[in-house]
Coordinates of C-alpha atoms and ligand atoms in Angstrom, one line a residue:
M1284 CA -0.2 -19.8 -8.5
S1285 CA 3.4 -20.1 -10.2
D1286 CA 4.5 -17.9 -12.9
R1287 CA 5.9 -20.6 -15.3
Y1288 CA 6.8 -18.2 -18.0
A1289 CA 8.9 -16.1 -15.7
R1290 CA 10.9 -19.3 -14.5
L1291 CA 11.4 -20.5 -18.2
V1292 CA 12.8 -17.1 -19.7
N1293 CA 15.2 -16.8 -16.6
A1294 CA 16.5 -20.6 -16.8
P1295 CA 20.1 -21.1 -18.0
I1296 CA 19.4 -22.4 -21.5
A1297 CA 16.1 -20.7 -22.3
G1298 CA 17.2 -17.3 -20.7
P1299 CA 19.8 -16.2 -23.3
I1300 CA 17.5 -17.3 -26.3
A1301 CA 14.5 -15.2 -24.6
R1302 CA 16.8 -12.2 -24.4
R1303 CA 18.0 -12.5 -28.0
V1304 CA 14.4 -12.7 -29.4
G1305 CA 13.2 -9.9 -27.2
L1306 CA 10.9 -11.6 -24.9
P1307 CA 10.2 -9.9 -21.6
Q1308 CA 12.4 -11.4 -18.8
P1309 CA 10.8 -10.5 -15.4
V1310 CA 13.4 -10.1 -12.8
R1311 CA 13.0 -12.0 -9.4
L1312 CA 11.7 -9.2 -7.1
E1313 CA 13.4 -8.8 -3.6
R1314 CA 10.7 -9.1 -0.8
H1315 CA 11.1 -8.3 2.8
R1316 CA 12.4 -10.7 5.3
P1317 CA 11.8 -10.0 9.0
G1318 CA 15.1 -8.5 10.5
D1319 CA 16.1 -7.0 7.1
P1320 CA 17.9 -3.6 7.0
A1321 CA 15.7 -0.6 6.0
L1322 CA 17.7 -0.6 2.6
R1323 CA 19.8 -3.3 1.3
G1324 CA 22.5 -0.8 0.1
L1325 CA 23.5 2.9 -0.2
A1326 CA 21.1 5.7 -0.8
L1327 CA 22.2 8.7 -2.9
L1328 CA 20.5 12.0 -1.8
G1329 CA 20.1 14.9 -4.2
T1330 CA 18.1 18.3 -3.9
A1331 CA 17.0 20.9 -6.1
P1332 CA 18.1 24.3 -4.7
G1333 CA 16.1 25.4 -1.8
G1334 CA 14.4 22.0 -1.2
R1335 CA 12.7 21.9 2.3
L1336 CA 12.8 18.1 2.7
A1337 CA 16.6 17.1 2.4
Q1338 CA 17.3 17.4 6.1
A1339 CA 14.2 15.5 7.1
V1340 CA 15.0 12.7 4.7
A1341 CA 18.7 12.6 6.0
E1342 CA 17.4 12.3 9.5
V1343 CA 14.8 9.4 8.8
L1344 CA 17.5 7.5 6.8
A1345 CA 20.0 7.9 9.6
Q1346 CA 17.6 6.8 12.2
A1347 CA 16.8 3.9 10.0
G1348 CA 20.5 3.0 9.7
V1349 CA 20.8 3.5 6.0
D1350 CA 24.0 4.5 4.7
T1351 CA 23.8 7.6 2.5
A1352 CA 25.9 9.6 0.2
T1353 CA 25.4 13.1 -1.4
E1354 CA 28.2 12.6 -4.1
T1355 CA 28.6 9.9 -6.7
P1356 CA 32.2 8.5 -6.6
S1357 CA 32.8 6.8 -10.0
D1358 CA 33.0 3.2 -8.7
Q1359 CA 29.8 3.4 -6.6
R1360 CA 26.5 1.6 -7.1
F1361 CA 23.3 2.7 -5.3
K1362 CA 20.2 0.8 -4.1
A1363 CA 18.1 4.1 -3.9
L1364 CA 18.2 7.6 -5.4
V1365 CA 16.1 10.1 -3.4
F1366 CA 15.6 13.5 -4.9
D1367 CA 14.0 16.5 -3.1
A1368 CA 12.3 18.5 -5.9
S1369 CA 10.0 20.3 -3.4
A1370 CA 11.3 23.7 -4.2
I1371 CA 11.0 23.5 -7.9
A1372 CA 8.8 26.5 -8.7
D1373 CA 9.0 26.9 -12.5
S1374 CA 9.1 24.8 -15.6
T1375 CA 12.7 26.0 -16.5
E1376 CA 13.8 24.4 -13.1
L1377 CA 12.6 20.9 -14.1
V1378 CA 16.0 20.3 -15.6
E1379 CA 17.2 19.7 -12.1
L1380 CA 15.7 16.3 -12.5
Q1381 CA 17.8 15.6 -15.6
S1382 CA 20.9 16.9 -14.0
F1383 CA 20.6 14.7 -10.9
F1384 CA 19.1 11.5 -12.5
H1385 CA 21.0 11.4 -16.0
P1386 CA 24.4 10.5 -14.4
T1387 CA 23.1 8.3 -11.6
V1388 CA 20.3 6.3 -13.1
G1389 CA 22.7 3.8 -14.5
L1390 CA 24.4 3.2 -11.2
L1391 CA 21.2 1.9 -9.6
E1392 CA 21.3 -1.7 -8.6
R1393 CA 18.6 -4.5 -9.4
C1394 CA 15.4 -3.9 -7.6
G1395 CA 16.5 -0.5 -6.7
R1396 CA 14.4 2.5 -5.5
V1397 CA 13.7 6.0 -6.9
I1398 CA 11.8 8.4 -4.8
V1399 CA 11.2 12.0 -5.9
L1400 CA 9.8 14.3 -3.3
G1401 CA 7.6 17.4 -4.1
T1402 CA 5.0 19.8 -3.0
A1403 CA 1.3 19.1 -4.0
P1404 CA 0.4 21.4 -6.7
A1405 CA -2.8 22.7 -4.6
A1406 CA -0.2 23.9 -1.9
C1407 CA 2.0 25.8 -4.3
A1408 CA 2.0 29.6 -4.0
T1409 CA 2.0 30.4 -7.7
P1410 CA 0.5 28.8 -10.9
R1411 CA 4.1 28.2 -12.2
A1412 CA 5.2 26.4 -9.2
A1413 CA 1.8 24.3 -9.4
T1414 CA 2.6 23.5 -13.0
A1415 CA 6.2 22.4 -12.4
Q1416 CA 5.3 20.2 -9.4
R1417 CA 2.4 18.5 -11.3
A1418 CA 5.0 17.8 -14.0
L1419 CA 6.8 15.6 -11.7
E1420 CA 4.1 13.0 -12.1
G1421 CA 5.1 12.6 -15.9
F1422 CA 8.8 12.2 -14.9
T1423 CA 8.3 9.6 -12.4
R1424 CA 5.8 7.5 -14.1
S1425 CA 8.0 7.4 -17.3
L1426 CA 11.2 6.6 -15.3
G1427 CA 9.3 3.7 -13.8
K1428 CA 8.5 2.4 -17.1
E1429 CA 12.1 2.8 -18.3
L1430 CA 13.6 1.1 -15.1
G1431 CA 10.8 -1.6 -14.3
G1432 CA 12.7 -4.3 -16.4
R1433 CA 15.5 -4.3 -13.7
G1434 CA 12.9 -4.5 -10.9
V1435 CA 13.4 -0.9 -10.0
T1436 CA 10.4 1.0 -8.6
V1437 CA 9.8 4.8 -8.9
Q1438 CA 7.4 6.9 -6.9
L1439 CA 6.5 10.6 -6.2
V1440 CA 5.7 11.7 -2.8
Y1441 CA 3.9 15.0 -2.2
V1442 CA 4.7 16.4 1.1
A1443 CA 2.4 19.1 2.5
P1444 CA 4.0 22.1 3.9
G1445 CA 4.3 21.3 7.8
A1446 CA 4.5 17.6 7.2
E1447 CA 8.2 17.4 6.8
D1448 CA 8.6 15.2 9.9
E1449 CA 5.9 12.8 8.9
L1450 CA 8.0 10.9 6.4
A1451 CA 9.4 8.1 8.3
S1452 CA 7.0 5.2 7.7
T1453 CA 6.5 6.2 4.1
L1454 CA 10.2 6.5 3.2
R1455 CA 11.0 3.1 5.0
F1456 CA 8.1 1.3 3.1
L1457 CA 9.0 2.8 -0.3
L1458 CA 12.8 2.1 0.1
S1459 CA 12.4 -1.4 1.4
P1460 CA 11.5 -4.7 -0.5
R1461 CA 8.1 -4.3 1.2
S1462 CA 7.0 -2.2 -1.8
A1463 CA 8.3 -4.7 -4.4
Y1464 CA 5.2 -4.5 -6.5
V1465 CA 4.4 -0.7 -6.1
S1466 CA 5.5 1.6 -8.7
G1467 CA 4.7 4.7 -10.7
Q1468 CA 2.6 5.8 -7.7
V1469 CA 1.7 9.3 -6.5
I1470 CA 1.5 9.3 -2.7
R1471 CA 0.3 12.3 -0.5
V1472 CA 1.6 12.9 3.0
G1473 CA -0.5 15.5 4.5
E1474 CA -0.4 17.5 7.7
P1475 CA 0.4 15.9 11.0
P1476 CA -2.7 14.4 12.5
R1477 CA -4.2 15.8 15.8
V1478 CA -5.7 13.8 18.4
D1479 CA -9.0 15.2 19.7
T1480 CA -9.9 12.7 22.6
P1481 CA -9.8 14.2 26.0
A1482 CA -6.5 12.3 26.8
G1483 CA -4.8 13.4 23.7
R1484 CA -6.7 16.6 22.8
D1485 CA -4.5 19.0 20.7
R1486 CA -1.7 16.5 20.7
A1487 CA -0.1 15.7 17.3
V1488 CA -0.2 11.9 16.6
G1489 CA 3.6 11.9 16.5
D1490 CA 4.0 13.5 19.9
A1491 CA 5.0 11.4 23.0
P1492 CA 1.8 10.1 24.7
S1493 CA 1.0 11.4 28.2
S1494 CA 1.6 9.1 31.1
D1495 CA -2.2 8.3 31.4
A1496 CA -2.4 7.2 27.8
P1497 CA -3.7 3.6 27.5
S1498 CA -0.7 1.4 27.7
S1499 CA 0.3 -1.7 25.5
D1500 CA 0.9 -3.9 28.5
A1501 CA -2.8 -4.2 28.8
A1502 CA -3.0 -6.4 25.9
S1503 CA -5.1 -9.6 26.1
S1504 CA -4.4 -12.7 24.1
D1505 CA -7.9 -12.6 22.6
A1506 CA -7.8 -10.2 19.6
A1507 CA -11.7 -9.7 19.9
S1508 CA -11.7 -8.6 23.4
S1509 CA -8.8 -6.5 24.1
D1510 CA -7.9 -3.7 26.5
A1511 CA -7.1 -0.2 25.5
A1512 CA -4.0 0.0 23.1
P1513 CA -1.7 2.9 22.6
S1514 CA -3.2 5.2 19.9
V1515 CA -0.2 7.4 19.7
A1516 CA 3.5 7.0 19.6
A1517 CA 6.5 9.2 19.0
P1518 CA 8.6 7.9 16.1
S1519 CA 11.7 7.3 18.3
E1520 CA 9.4 5.1 20.5
I1521 CA 8.2 2.8 17.6
D1522 CA 9.4 -0.6 17.4
W1523 CA 9.9 -0.8 13.6
E1524 CA 9.9 -4.7 13.7
Q1525 CA 6.6 -4.8 15.7
P1526 CA 4.9 -1.4 15.2
L1527 CA 1.3 -2.8 15.7
A1528 CA 2.1 -4.5 19.0
G1529 CA -0.8 -4.1 21.4
R1530 CA -3.1 -3.2 18.5
V1531 CA -6.2 -5.0 17.4
A1532 CA -7.0 -5.6 13.7
L1533 CA -10.0 -7.0 11.9
V1534 CA -9.5 -8.4 8.4
T1535 CA -12.5 -9.4 6.4
G1536 CA -12.3 -12.2 3.7
A1537 CA -9.4 -13.5 5.7
S1538 CA -9.5 -17.3 5.0
R1539 CA -7.5 -17.2 1.9
G1540 CA -5.9 -15.3 -0.7
I1541 CA -4.9 -11.6 -0.2
G1542 CA -7.0 -11.5 3.0
A1543 CA -5.0 -14.5 4.6
A1544 CA -1.8 -12.7 3.7
I1545 CA -3.0 -9.4 5.3
A1546 CA -3.7 -11.2 8.5
Q1547 CA -0.4 -12.7 8.6
T1548 CA 1.3 -9.5 7.8
L1549 CA -0.4 -7.6 10.4
A1550 CA 0.3 -10.4 12.9
R1551 CA 3.9 -10.3 12.0
E1552 CA 3.8 -6.5 12.8
G1553 CA 2.6 -7.3 16.2
A1554 CA -1.2 -6.9 15.8
R1555 CA -3.7 -9.1 17.6
V1556 CA -5.6 -10.1 14.6
A1557 CA -9.4 -11.2 14.0
G1558 CA -10.2 -12.7 10.7
L1559 CA -13.8 -12.7 9.3
D1560 CA -15.2 -14.6 6.6
V1561 CA -18.4 -16.3 5.5
P1562 CA -19.6 -19.1 7.8
A1563 CA -19.3 -21.6 4.9
L1564 CA -15.5 -21.2 5.1
G1565 CA -15.3 -21.5 8.9
D1566 CA -12.8 -24.4 8.8
E1567 CA -10.5 -22.6 6.4
L1568 CA -10.7 -19.5 8.5
R1569 CA -9.9 -21.1 11.6
A1570 CA -7.1 -22.8 10.0
A1571 CA -5.7 -19.5 8.7
M1572 CA -6.0 -17.8 12.1
Q1573 CA -4.8 -20.6 14.4
P1574 CA -1.1 -20.0 13.5
L1575 CA -1.4 -16.3 14.1
G1576 CA -3.2 -16.9 17.5
G1577 CA -5.9 -14.8 16.0
S1578 CA -9.8 -15.3 16.4
A1579 CA -12.1 -16.3 13.5
I1580 CA -15.4 -14.6 13.1
G1581 CA -17.9 -16.4 10.8
L1582 CA -20.1 -13.8 9.4
D1583 CA -21.5 -12.6 6.2
I1584 CA -21.0 -9.0 5.8
T1585 CA -23.9 -8.4 3.9
S1586 CA -26.4 -9.7 6.6
P1587 CA -28.4 -7.0 8.3
E1588 CA -26.9 -7.7 11.7
A1589 CA -23.2 -7.8 10.6
P1590 CA -22.2 -4.0 11.4
A1591 CA -23.7 -4.3 14.9
A1592 CA -22.2 -7.7 15.4
I1593 CA -18.7 -6.4 14.5
V1594 CA -19.0 -3.5 16.9
E1595 CA -20.2 -5.7 19.6
R1596 CA -17.4 -8.2 19.1
F1597 CA -14.9 -5.4 19.9
P1598 CA -16.0 -3.8 23.0
E1599 CA -12.9 -1.9 23.5
G1600 CA -12.9 -0.8 19.9
L1601 CA -10.7 -1.5 16.8
D1602 CA -7.4 -0.1 15.8
V1603 CA -7.1 -1.5 12.3
L1604 CA -10.2 -2.4 10.0
V1605 CA -9.3 -3.9 6.6
H1606 CA -12.1 -4.3 4.1
N1607 CA -10.7 -6.9 2.0
A1608 CA -13.7 -9.2 1.4
G1609 CA -14.7 -8.9 -2.3
V1610 CA -16.0 -10.8 -5.2
T1611 CA -16.2 -10.6 -9.0
R1612 CA -19.5 -11.5 -10.9
D1613 CA -18.3 -10.9 -14.5
R1614 CA -20.6 -10.4 -17.4
T1615 CA -21.0 -7.7 -20.1
L1616 CA -23.7 -5.3 -19.2
A1617 CA -26.0 -6.6 -21.9
K1618 CA -25.9 -10.0 -20.1
M1619 CA -25.9 -8.7 -16.6
P1620 CA -29.0 -9.7 -14.4
A1621 CA -30.0 -7.4 -11.6
E1622 CA -29.0 -9.9 -8.9
R1623 CA -25.7 -10.3 -10.3
W1624 CA -25.1 -6.7 -10.0
S1625 CA -26.7 -6.2 -6.5
E1626 CA -25.1 -9.3 -4.8
L1627 CA -21.7 -7.8 -5.9
M1628 CA -22.5 -4.3 -4.8
A1629 CA -23.7 -5.5 -1.3
I1630 CA -20.5 -7.2 -0.6
N1631 CA -17.9 -5.1 -2.4
L1632 CA -19.2 -1.6 -1.3
S1633 CA -22.5 -1.3 0.6
S1634 CA -21.5 -3.5 3.6
E1635 CA -18.3 -1.6 3.9
E1636 CA -20.3 1.5 4.1
R1637 CA -22.5 0.1 6.6
I1638 CA -19.7 -1.3 8.8
N1639 CA -18.0 2.1 8.7
D1640 CA -21.1 3.9 9.8
A1641 CA -21.7 1.5 12.6
L1642 CA -17.9 1.6 13.8
L1643 CA -17.7 5.4 13.5
G1644 CA -21.2 5.9 15.0
A1645 CA -20.3 3.8 18.1
G1646 CA -16.8 5.5 18.5
A1647 CA -15.5 2.0 18.1
L1648 CA -12.5 3.0 15.8
R1649 CA -10.0 4.0 18.4
A1650 CA -7.9 7.3 18.3
G1651 CA -5.2 6.8 15.7
G1652 CA -7.4 4.0 14.1
R1653 CA -6.9 2.9 10.6
I1654 CA -9.5 1.8 7.9
V1655 CA -7.9 0.3 4.9
C1656 CA -10.0 -0.6 1.9
V1657 CA -9.2 -3.0 -1.0
S1658 CA -10.2 -1.3 -4.2
S1659 CA -8.9 -2.5 -7.6
M1660 CA -7.2 -1.4 -10.6
S1661 CA -10.5 -2.1 -12.5
G1662 CA -12.1 0.7 -10.2
I1663 CA -9.6 3.1 -11.8
A1664 CA -9.1 1.8 -15.4
G1665 CA -12.4 0.0 -16.0
N1666 CA -12.6 -3.4 -17.5
S1667 CA -14.8 -4.9 -20.1
G1668 CA -17.2 -7.5 -18.6
Q1669 CA -16.8 -5.8 -15.2
T1670 CA -19.2 -2.8 -15.1
N1671 CA -20.5 -4.1 -11.6
Y1672 CA -17.1 -4.8 -10.1
A1673 CA -15.4 -1.6 -11.5
T1674 CA -18.4 0.4 -10.2
S1675 CA -18.1 -1.1 -6.8
K1676 CA -14.4 -0.7 -6.7
A1677 CA -14.5 3.0 -7.9
G1678 CA -17.2 3.5 -5.2
V1679 CA -14.6 2.2 -2.6
I1680 CA -12.2 5.0 -3.8
G1681 CA -15.0 7.5 -3.5
M1682 CA -15.8 6.4 -0.1
V1683 CA -12.0 6.8 1.0
Q1684 CA -11.9 10.2 -0.5
A1685 CA -15.2 11.2 1.1
L1686 CA -14.6 10.1 4.6
A1687 CA -10.8 10.9 4.8
P1688 CA -11.4 14.6 5.7
L1689 CA -14.2 13.6 8.2
L1690 CA -12.1 11.4 10.5
T1691 CA -11.0 12.8 13.7
D1692 CA -8.6 11.6 16.5
G1693 CA -5.7 10.8 14.2
Q1694 CA -7.6 8.2 12.4
T1695 CA -7.2 7.6 8.6
I1696 CA -8.7 5.8 5.8
N1697 CA -6.7 4.9 2.6
A1698 CA -7.1 2.2 -0.1
V1699 CA -4.9 -0.3 -2.1
A1700 CA -5.9 -0.9 -5.6
P1701 CA -4.4 -4.1 -6.6
G1702 CA -3.5 -5.0 -10.2
F1703 CA -2.7 -8.7 -11.2
I1704 CA -2.1 -10.6 -8.1
E1705 CA -1.5 -14.3 -8.1
T1706 CA -4.6 -15.8 -6.2
Q1707 CA -7.5 -18.3 -6.7
M1708 CA -9.4 -15.4 -8.2
T1709 CA -6.9 -14.7 -11.0
A1710 CA -6.0 -18.5 -11.3
K1711 CA -9.5 -18.9 -12.7
M1712 CA -8.9 -16.6 -15.7
P1713 CA -8.5 -17.8 -19.1
I1714 CA -4.8 -18.2 -19.9
A1715 CA -4.5 -15.5 -22.5
I1716 CA -6.1 -13.0 -20.2
R1717 CA -4.0 -14.2 -17.4
E1718 CA -0.8 -14.0 -19.2
A1719 CA -1.6 -10.4 -20.5
G1720 CA -2.5 -9.4 -16.9
R1721 CA 0.9 -10.6 -15.7
R1722 CA 3.1 -9.1 -18.6
M1723 CA 1.3 -5.7 -19.1
S1724 CA 3.2 -4.0 -16.4
S1725 CA 6.6 -2.3 -16.0
L1726 CA 7.7 -5.2 -13.7
A1727 CA 6.3 -7.7 -16.3
Q1728 CA 4.9 -10.2 -13.8
G1729 CA 2.1 -10.7 -11.5
G1730 CA 2.3 -9.5 -7.8
L1731 CA 1.8 -11.8 -4.7
P1732 CA -0.7 -11.3 -2.0
I1733 CA 2.1 -10.3 0.4
D1734 CA 2.7 -7.3 -1.9
V1735 CA -0.8 -6.0 -1.2
A1736 CA -0.5 -7.0 2.5
E1737 CA 2.8 -5.0 3.0
T1738 CA 1.1 -1.8 1.5
I1739 CA -1.8 -2.2 4.0
A1740 CA 0.7 -2.6 6.8
W1741 CA 2.3 0.8 5.9
F1742 CA -1.2 2.4 5.9
A1743 CA -1.8 0.8 9.3
H1744 CA 1.5 1.9 10.7
P1745 CA 1.2 4.2 13.8
A1746 CA 3.6 6.6 12.1
S1747 CA 1.5 6.9 9.1
G1748 CA -1.1 9.3 10.4
A1749 CA -0.4 11.9 7.8
V1750 CA -1.1 9.3 5.1
N1751 CA -4.9 9.8 4.8
G1752 CA -7.2 9.6 1.7
N1753 CA -4.6 7.9 -0.5
V1754 CA -5.4 5.3 -3.2
V1755 CA -2.2 3.5 -4.0
R1756 CA -1.9 0.9 -6.7
V1757 CA -0.2 -2.3 -6.1
C1758 CA 0.1 -3.3 -9.7
G1759 CA 3.7 -3.4 -10.8
Q1760 CA 2.9 -0.1 -12.8
N1761 CA 0.3 -2.1 -14.9
L1762 CA -0.1 -0.3 -18.1
L1763 CA -3.9 0.1 -17.9
G1764 CA -5.3 3.3 -16.5
A1765 CA -3.7 6.4 -14.9
Ligands
LIG1064 P1 -10.7 -14.4 -2.9 O1 -11.8 -14.8 -3.7 O2 -9.5 -15.5 -2.8 O3 -10.9 -14.0 -1.4 C1 -11.9 -13.0 -1.1 C2 -12.6 -13.5 0.3 O4 -13.7 -12.6 0.6 C3 -12.9 -15.0 0.4 O5 -12.4 -15.7 1.5 C4 -14.5 -15.0 0.4 O6 -15.1 -15.9 1.2 C5 -14.6 -13.5 1.2 N1 -16.0 -13.0 1.1 C6 -16.8 -12.9 0.1 N2 -18.0 -12.5 0.2 C7 -18.1 -12.4 1.6 C8 -19.1 -12.0 2.5 N3 -20.3 -11.6 2.0 N4 -18.9 -11.9 3.8 C9 -17.7 -12.2 4.2 N5 -16.6 -12.5 3.5 C10 -16.9 -12.6 2.2 O7 -10.1 -13.2 -3.5 P2 -8.7 -12.3 -3.4 O8 -8.1 -12.3 -4.9 O9 -8.0 -12.6 -2.3 O10 -9.3 -10.8 -3.4 C11 -9.3 -10.0 -2.1 C12 -9.7 -8.6 -2.5 O11 -8.8 -8.1 -3.4 C13 -11.0 -8.6 -3.1 O12 -11.8 -7.5 -2.5 C14 -10.7 -8.3 -4.5 O13 -11.8 -7.6 -5.2 C15 -9.4 -7.7 -4.5 N6 -8.7 -7.6 -5.7 C16 -8.1 -8.8 -6.0 C17 -7.2 -8.9 -7.2 C18 -6.6 -10.0 -7.6 O14 -5.7 -10.0 -8.5 N7 -6.6 -11.1 -7.0 C19 -7.1 -7.6 -7.8 C20 -7.7 -6.6 -7.5 C21 -8.4 -6.5 -6.3

């Protein structure tokens, strides 16, 4: 679905008029192209005194081939500003943010990136430190709103003590155009995951695999019947263009919209993809999977046999499961019949629980496996006419938070919460609501399915083992909700 307004207000004649009368002029967001550098420009690194992350950040960026600076020559422009605020331990020290960003924020290029790194308040040693670290959220969210008009995104990453070496996939994602429509988010990088399987017992996921670990060479061409894939890899061994090579991914609701984009993106990252959708969309699903060399599974996820059928379909287990299938059945509560409520809840939430239970119960999610759920901004902010939908999507967040600490073997579960994404679902909205959905965000435009897919690919990344239990909005920092 095309955004005619954005094209009009950026056209040669209408553009200057729009600017004069103060209409929002959404910038054309940069998006990832295969083979792109990790950052299209220079990164400026700063640290509040005593920061424990500066060195780790410098190492990740050097490994990624990013040019960095720690000083600001007067004629220099920057594509990214990265500030280590992890050691700020008192509200009086928050002025370090002002000292670093005040002179540099105007030097940011269009579609630039700002990342503030902190220590999660719960991990702070004193109430004052926890207070100061919590304050970083207000700073980053406000800066996101100030800079969004230029396509700049701003994030806060809380890094757990001991997780200093777990930043590679997260920094690369947030710096790159892959995160074009993610802004104002608080991301938590936790402790390094441990692998508990006999082959990898007591081995951190980032450590080098032992020689008897499963090899990616054993990959078969059929996504649904693979041999064992590598579950662990050292960051230096990761192919950053094809990090999912040898891994098997299942995407539900894959015949169109966001699900099709997820399948394409995971295949681009090297995964062997299986797409699942209702049998009635069999032709569309096969057409979507065929160019990816993926397999098509016609199955209604609400059917009683669906969980067992999925487990059976992957006798060697799954590396990535993306719960994307979902529906809306909007009505205000006063007009909501029980079947409208129950049908939606079965698709959006209960079937995901049943599939997770079956998969985990059968040990069919491999070591280092990833479950990624698709929630919604409505599940965070609520929405009139969507009590059923918002309940289901808030439930998805609850499921992620409840399961995250229970997973073993370096497995993770996370969720994306899309805001307004240009798909068939949003194309059906009345025009006024559609326009409001697009413009009411810091980036003043709707997102694309690829933006959700790129975020899922970051969660699915083998180096994202310390990213567990997160809910990240892909909403251009929509003004609704937290
Ligand atoms: P879509 O309607 O284009 O695609 C959803 C897919 O799920 C369809 O292919 C559909 O056939 C499949 N599906 C539905 N019921 C199923 C079932 N019982 N079994 C198997 N497959 C089933 O929607 P979309 O916009 O691409 O949304 C994808 C996901 O993103 C959904 O979970 C949706 O709630 C979520 N989401 C979308 C937006 C948005 O702006 N488009 C915003 C927030 C969240």
